[in-house]
mmCIF file of C-alpha atoms in Angstrom:
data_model
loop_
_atom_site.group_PDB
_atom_site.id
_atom_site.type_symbol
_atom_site.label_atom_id
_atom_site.label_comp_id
_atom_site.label_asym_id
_atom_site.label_seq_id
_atom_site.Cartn_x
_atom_site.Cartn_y
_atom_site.Cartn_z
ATOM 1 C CA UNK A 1 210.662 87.845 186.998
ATOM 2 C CA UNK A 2 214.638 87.189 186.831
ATOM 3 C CA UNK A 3 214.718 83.183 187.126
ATOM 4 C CA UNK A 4 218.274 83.905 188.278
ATOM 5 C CA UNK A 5 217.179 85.917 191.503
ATOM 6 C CA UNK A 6 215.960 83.516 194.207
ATOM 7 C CA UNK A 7 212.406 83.668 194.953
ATOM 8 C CA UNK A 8 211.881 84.365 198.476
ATOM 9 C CA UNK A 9 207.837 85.082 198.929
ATOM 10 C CA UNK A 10 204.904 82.440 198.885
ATOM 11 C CA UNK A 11 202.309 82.722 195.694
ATOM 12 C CA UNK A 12 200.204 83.793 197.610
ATOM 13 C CA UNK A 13 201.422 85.230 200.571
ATOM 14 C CA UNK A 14 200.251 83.294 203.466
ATOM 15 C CA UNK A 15 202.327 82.196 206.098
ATOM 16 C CA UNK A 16 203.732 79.204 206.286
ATOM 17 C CA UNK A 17 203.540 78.076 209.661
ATOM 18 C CA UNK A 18 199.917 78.579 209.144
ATOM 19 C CA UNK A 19 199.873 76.936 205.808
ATOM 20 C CA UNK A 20 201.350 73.540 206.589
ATOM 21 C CA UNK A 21 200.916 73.048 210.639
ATOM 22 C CA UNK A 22 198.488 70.626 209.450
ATOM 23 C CA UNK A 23 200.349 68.774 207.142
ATOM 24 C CA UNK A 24 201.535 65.117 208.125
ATOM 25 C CA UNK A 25 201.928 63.476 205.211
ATOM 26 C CA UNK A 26 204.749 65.141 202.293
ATOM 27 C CA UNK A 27 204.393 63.822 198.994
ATOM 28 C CA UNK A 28 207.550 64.547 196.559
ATOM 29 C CA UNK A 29 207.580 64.584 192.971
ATOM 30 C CA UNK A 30 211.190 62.964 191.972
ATOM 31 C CA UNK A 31 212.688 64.598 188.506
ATOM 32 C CA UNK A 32 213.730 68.251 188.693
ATOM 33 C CA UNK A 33 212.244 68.405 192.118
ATOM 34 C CA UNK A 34 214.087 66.279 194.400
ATOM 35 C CA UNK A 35 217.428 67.865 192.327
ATOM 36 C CA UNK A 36 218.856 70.556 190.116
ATOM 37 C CA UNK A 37 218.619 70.311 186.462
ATOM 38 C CA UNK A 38 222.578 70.968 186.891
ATOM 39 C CA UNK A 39 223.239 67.280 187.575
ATOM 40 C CA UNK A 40 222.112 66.649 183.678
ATOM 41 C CA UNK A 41 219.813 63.646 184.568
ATOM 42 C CA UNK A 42 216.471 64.487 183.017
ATOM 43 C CA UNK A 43 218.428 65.413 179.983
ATOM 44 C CA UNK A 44 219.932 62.412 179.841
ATOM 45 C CA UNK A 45 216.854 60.471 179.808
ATOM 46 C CA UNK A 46 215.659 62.576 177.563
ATOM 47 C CA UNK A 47 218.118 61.965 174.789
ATOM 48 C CA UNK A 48 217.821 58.034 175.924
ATOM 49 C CA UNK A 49 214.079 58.661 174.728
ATOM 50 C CA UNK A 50 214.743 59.446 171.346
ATOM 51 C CA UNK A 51 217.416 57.170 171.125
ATOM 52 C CA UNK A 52 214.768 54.544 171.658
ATOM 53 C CA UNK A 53 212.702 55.896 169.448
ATOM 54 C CA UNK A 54 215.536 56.489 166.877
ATOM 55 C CA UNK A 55 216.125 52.626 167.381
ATOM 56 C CA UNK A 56 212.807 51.653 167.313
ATOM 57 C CA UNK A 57 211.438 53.224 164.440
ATOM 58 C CA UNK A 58 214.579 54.488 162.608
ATOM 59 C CA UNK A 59 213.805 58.280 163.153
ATOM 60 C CA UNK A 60 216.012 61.047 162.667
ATOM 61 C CA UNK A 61 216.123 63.795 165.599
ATOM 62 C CA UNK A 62 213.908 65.901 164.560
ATOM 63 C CA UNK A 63 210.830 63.436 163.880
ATOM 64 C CA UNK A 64 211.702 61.842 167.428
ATOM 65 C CA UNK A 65 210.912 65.327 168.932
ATOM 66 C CA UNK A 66 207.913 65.463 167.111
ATOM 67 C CA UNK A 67 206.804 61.853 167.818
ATOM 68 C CA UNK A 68 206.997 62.420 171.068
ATOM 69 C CA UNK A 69 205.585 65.715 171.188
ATOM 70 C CA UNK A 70 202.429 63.801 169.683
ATOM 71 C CA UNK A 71 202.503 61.330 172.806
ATOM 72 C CA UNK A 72 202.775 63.839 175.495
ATOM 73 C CA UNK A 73 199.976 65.503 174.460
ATOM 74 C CA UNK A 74 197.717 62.632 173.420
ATOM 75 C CA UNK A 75 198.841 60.246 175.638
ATOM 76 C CA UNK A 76 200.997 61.786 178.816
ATOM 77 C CA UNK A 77 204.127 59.673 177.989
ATOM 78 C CA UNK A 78 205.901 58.484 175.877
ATOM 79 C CA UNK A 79 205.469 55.445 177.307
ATOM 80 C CA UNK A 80 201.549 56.006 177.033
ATOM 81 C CA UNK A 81 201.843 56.228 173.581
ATOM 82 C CA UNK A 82 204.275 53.413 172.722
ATOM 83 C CA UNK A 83 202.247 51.038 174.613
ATOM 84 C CA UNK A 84 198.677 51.753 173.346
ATOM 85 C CA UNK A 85 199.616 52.468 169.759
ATOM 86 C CA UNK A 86 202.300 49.590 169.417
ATOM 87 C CA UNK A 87 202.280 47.096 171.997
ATOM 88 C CA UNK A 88 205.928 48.293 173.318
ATOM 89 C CA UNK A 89 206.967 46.704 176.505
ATOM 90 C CA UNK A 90 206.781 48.766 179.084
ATOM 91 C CA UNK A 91 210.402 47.366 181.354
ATOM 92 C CA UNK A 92 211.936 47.132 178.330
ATOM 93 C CA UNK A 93 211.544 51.190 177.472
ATOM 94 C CA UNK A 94 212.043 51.933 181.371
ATOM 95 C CA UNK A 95 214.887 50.199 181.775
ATOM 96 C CA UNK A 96 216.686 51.650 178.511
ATOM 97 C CA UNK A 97 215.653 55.439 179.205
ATOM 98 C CA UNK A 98 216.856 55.107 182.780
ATOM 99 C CA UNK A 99 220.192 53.966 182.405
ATOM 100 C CA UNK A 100 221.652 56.947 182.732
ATOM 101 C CA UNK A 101 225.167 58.011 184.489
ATOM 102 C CA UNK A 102 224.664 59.859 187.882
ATOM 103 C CA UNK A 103 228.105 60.882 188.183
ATOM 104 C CA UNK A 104 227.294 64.724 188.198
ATOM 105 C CA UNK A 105 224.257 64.084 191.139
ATOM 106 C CA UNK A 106 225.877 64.827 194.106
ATOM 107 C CA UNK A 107 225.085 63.634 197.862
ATOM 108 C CA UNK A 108 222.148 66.492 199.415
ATOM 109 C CA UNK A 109 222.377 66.197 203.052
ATOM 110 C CA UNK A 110 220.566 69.356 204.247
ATOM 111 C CA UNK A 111 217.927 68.488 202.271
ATOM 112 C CA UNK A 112 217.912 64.887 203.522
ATOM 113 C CA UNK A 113 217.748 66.380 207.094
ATOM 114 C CA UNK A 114 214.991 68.962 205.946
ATOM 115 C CA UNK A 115 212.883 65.874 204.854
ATOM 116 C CA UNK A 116 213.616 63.981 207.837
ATOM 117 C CA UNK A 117 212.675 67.152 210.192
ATOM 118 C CA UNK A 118 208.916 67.183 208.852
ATOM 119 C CA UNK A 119 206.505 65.359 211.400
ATOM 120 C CA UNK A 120 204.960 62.517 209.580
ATOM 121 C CA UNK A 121 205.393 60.191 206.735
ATOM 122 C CA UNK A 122 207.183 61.159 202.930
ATOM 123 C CA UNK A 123 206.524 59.023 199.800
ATOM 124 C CA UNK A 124 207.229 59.900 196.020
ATOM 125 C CA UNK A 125 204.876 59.777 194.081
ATOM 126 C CA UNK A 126 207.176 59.577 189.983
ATOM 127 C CA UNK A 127 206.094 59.088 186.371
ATOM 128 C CA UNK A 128 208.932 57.295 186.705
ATOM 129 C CA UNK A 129 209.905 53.557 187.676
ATOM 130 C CA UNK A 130 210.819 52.894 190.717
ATOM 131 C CA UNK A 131 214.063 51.659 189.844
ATOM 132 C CA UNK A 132 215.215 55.160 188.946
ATOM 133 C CA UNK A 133 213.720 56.727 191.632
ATOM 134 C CA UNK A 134 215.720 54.696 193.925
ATOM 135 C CA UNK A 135 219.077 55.051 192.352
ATOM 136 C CA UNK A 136 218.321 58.892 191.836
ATOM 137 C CA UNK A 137 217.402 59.363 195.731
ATOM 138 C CA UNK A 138 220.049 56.895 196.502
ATOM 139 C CA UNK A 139 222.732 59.007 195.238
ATOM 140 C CA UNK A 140 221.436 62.009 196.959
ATOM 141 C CA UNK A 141 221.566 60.471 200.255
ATOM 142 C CA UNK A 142 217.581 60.828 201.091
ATOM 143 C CA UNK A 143 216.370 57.545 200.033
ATOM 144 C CA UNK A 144 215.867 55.774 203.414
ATOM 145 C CA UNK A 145 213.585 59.296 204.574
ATOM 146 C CA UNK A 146 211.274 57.944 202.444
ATOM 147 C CA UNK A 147 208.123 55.092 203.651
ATOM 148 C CA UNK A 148 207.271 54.021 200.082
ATOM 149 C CA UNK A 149 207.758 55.088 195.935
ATOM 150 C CA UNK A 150 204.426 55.205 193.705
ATOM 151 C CA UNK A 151 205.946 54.944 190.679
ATOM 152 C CA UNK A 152 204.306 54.597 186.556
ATOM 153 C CA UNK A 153 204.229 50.895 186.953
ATOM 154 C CA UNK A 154 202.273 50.898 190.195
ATOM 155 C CA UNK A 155 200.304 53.705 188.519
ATOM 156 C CA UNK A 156 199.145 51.052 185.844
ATOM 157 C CA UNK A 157 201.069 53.399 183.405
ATOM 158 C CA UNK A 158 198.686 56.331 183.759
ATOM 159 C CA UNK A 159 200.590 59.084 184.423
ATOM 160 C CA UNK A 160 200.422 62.213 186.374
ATOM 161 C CA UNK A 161 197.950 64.149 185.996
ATOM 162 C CA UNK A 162 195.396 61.914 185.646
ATOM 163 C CA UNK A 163 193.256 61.729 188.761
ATOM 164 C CA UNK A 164 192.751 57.782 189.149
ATOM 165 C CA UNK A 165 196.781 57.987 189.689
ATOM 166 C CA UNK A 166 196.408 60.703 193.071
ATOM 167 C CA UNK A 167 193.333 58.677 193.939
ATOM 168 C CA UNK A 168 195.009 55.391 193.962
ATOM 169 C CA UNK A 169 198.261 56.578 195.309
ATOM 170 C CA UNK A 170 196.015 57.804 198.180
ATOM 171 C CA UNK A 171 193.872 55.181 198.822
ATOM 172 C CA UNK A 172 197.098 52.684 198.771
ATOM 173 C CA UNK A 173 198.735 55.009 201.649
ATOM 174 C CA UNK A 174 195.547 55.767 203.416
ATOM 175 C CA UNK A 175 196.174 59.247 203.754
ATOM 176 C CA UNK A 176 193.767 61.870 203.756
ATOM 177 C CA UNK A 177 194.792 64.574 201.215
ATOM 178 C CA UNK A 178 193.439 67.284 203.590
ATOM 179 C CA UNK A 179 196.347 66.138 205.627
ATOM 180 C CA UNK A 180 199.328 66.119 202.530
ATOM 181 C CA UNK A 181 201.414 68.504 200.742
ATOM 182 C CA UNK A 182 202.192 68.018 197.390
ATOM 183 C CA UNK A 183 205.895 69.020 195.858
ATOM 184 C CA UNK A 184 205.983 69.392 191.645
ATOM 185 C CA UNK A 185 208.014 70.862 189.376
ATOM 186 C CA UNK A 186 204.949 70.801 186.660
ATOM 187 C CA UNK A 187 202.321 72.789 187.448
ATOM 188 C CA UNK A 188 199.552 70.821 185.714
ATOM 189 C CA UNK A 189 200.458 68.127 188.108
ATOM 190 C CA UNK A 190 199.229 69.857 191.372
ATOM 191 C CA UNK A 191 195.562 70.614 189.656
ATOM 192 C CA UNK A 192 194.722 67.504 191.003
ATOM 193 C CA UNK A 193 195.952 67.734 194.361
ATOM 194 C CA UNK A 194 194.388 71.227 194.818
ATOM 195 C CA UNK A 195 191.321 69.872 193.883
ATOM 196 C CA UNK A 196 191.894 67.101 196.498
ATOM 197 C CA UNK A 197 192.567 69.454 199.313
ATOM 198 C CA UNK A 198 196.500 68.946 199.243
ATOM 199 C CA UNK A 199 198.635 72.025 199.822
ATOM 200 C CA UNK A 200 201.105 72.736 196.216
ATOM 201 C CA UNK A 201 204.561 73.525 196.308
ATOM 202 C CA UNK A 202 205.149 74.509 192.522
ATOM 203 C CA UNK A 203 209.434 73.807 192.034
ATOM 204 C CA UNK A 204 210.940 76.282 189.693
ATOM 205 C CA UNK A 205 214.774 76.226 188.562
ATOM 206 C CA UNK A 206 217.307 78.618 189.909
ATOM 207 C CA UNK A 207 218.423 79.158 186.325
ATOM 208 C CA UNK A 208 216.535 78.615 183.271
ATOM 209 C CA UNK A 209 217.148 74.777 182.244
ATOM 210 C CA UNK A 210 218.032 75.097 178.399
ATOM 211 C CA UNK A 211 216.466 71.198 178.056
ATOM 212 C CA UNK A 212 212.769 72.150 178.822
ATOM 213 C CA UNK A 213 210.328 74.411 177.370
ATOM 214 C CA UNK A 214 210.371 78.059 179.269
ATOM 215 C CA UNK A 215 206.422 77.374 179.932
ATOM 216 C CA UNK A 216 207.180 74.510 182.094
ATOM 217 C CA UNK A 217 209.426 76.197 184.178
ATOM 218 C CA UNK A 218 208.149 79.507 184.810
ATOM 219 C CA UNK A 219 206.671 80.879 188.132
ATOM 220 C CA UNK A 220 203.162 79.932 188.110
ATOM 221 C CA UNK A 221 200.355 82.258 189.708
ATOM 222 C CA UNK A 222 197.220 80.109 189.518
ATOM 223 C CA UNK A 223 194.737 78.692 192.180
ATOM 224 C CA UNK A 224 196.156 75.615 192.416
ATOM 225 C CA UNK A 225 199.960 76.547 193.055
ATOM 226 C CA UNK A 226 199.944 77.873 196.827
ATOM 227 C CA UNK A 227 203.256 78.481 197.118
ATOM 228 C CA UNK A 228 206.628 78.847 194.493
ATOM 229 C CA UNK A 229 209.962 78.213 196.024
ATOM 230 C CA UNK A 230 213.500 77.654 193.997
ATOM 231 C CA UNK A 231 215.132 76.319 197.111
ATOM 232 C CA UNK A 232 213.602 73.045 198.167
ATOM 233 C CA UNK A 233 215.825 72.893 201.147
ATOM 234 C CA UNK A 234 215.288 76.153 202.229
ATOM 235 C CA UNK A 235 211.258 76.186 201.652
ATOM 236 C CA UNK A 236 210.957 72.951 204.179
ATOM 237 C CA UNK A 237 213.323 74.304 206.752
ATOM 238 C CA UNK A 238 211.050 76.212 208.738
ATOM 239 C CA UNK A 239 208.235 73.785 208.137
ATOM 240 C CA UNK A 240 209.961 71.702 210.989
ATOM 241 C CA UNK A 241 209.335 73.982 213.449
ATOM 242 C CA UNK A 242 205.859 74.458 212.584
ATOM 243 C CA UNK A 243 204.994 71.546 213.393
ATOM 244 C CA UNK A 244 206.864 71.947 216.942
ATOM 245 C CA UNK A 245 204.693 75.435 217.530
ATOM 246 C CA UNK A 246 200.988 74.581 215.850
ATOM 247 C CA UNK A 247 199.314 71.329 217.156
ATOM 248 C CA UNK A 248 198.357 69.044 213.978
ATOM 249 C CA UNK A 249 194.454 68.721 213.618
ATOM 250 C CA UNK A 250 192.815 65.306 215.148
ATOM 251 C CA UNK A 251 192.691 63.208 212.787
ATOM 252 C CA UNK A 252 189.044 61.921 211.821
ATOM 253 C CA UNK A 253 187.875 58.580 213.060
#
């Protein structure tokens, strides 16, 4: 599939007021979901990162990749990995790999009216602190749409997608995952909350992002994706008025 055409159909096909009539409670991932990889902010914590890493253990670029190749897959994180093989602490490395300049993340007002059009409560649920996540969905205007941010610390630094994080982010919230749809940019990440009973949302970029690998960005046909959308905005749209035409379920006592 051209990643520059926009993706207008469901994976599968089932329609959507049918889908998510149900839904009352809309979980959001935050990084290259809730924005564009055009405003260069993952990147930038990205190279922050290895700069940490370069600073921490005097690596070049190259053996930074690698390092934290070796984390992600062993650990989830980096973060995982600095913490359980070397003690780092864990503000310390969140605070350095989120200062990061938001100049080119512009305000998102239709989206911040599509969020605020979906019946029910939204929460964002990051492998990131919360401190980012605020100044990230501060910037784009959508931060007060939001009841609450689950964020790494809260997690107890187990990241996504590790199932103790879903099932304490749920418990904490009380909501019933029957209930919630999950938004994710990685599709690993909604396993879990197709295995919960969640309805997935799999976020793909418009245009191929030339800081992530190709696998992690590629249109996803797989059990636990129910729908693929490259237009957050537009995708949640009509959502709003499925919730005016299909009554939501009773919820259990």
């Amino acid at each position: 599939m051209n990643q520059n055409a926009s993706i207008t159909a469901a994976v599968p096909l089932l329609p959507e007021q049918a889908a998510f009539g149900h839904v009352d409670h809309w979980i959001f991932d935050l990084d290259n979901t809730l924005y564009s990889h055009e405003a260069q902010v993952w990147p930038q914590v990205n190279e922050r990162i290895s700069l940490y890493l370069l600073q921490l253990f005097g690596l070049d670029g190259l053996s930074s990749y690698e390092l934290r190749r070796y984390y992600y897959e062993r650990y989830g994180t980096t973060l995982n990995g600095l913490m359980s093989e070397h003690g780092v602490d864990p503000d310390d490395f969140l605070a350095f790999a989120h200062d990061i300049d938001l100049t080119m993340l512009d305000p998102n007002p239709d989206l911040g009216a599509a969020i605020a059009a979906l019946p029910g409560r939204k929460l964002i649920l990051t492998n990131g602190s919360r401190g980012h996540a605020e100044n990230v969905a501060g910037k784009l205007g959508i931060l007060h749409h939001f009841e609450d941010i689950f964020d790494i610390v809260e997690a107890g630094f187990l990241p996504k997608p590790e199932r103790a994080t879903y099932e304490n982010f749920l418990a904490k919230h009380a909501i019933d995952p029957a209930r919630a749809a999950m938004f994710e940019d990685i599709d690993k990440n909604l396993i879990v909350p197709n295995d919960l009973g969640m309805k997935t949302v799999l976020i793909v970029p418009r245009t191929p992002d030339p800081f992530r690998d190709a696998a992690e960005q590629a249109v996803v046909e797989a059990a636990h994706v129910h729908f693929v959308t490259n237009d957050l905005t537009g995708f949640l749209k009509p959502l709003m008025r499925a919730s005016e035409t299909i009554p939501l379920a009773t919820p259990q006592a």
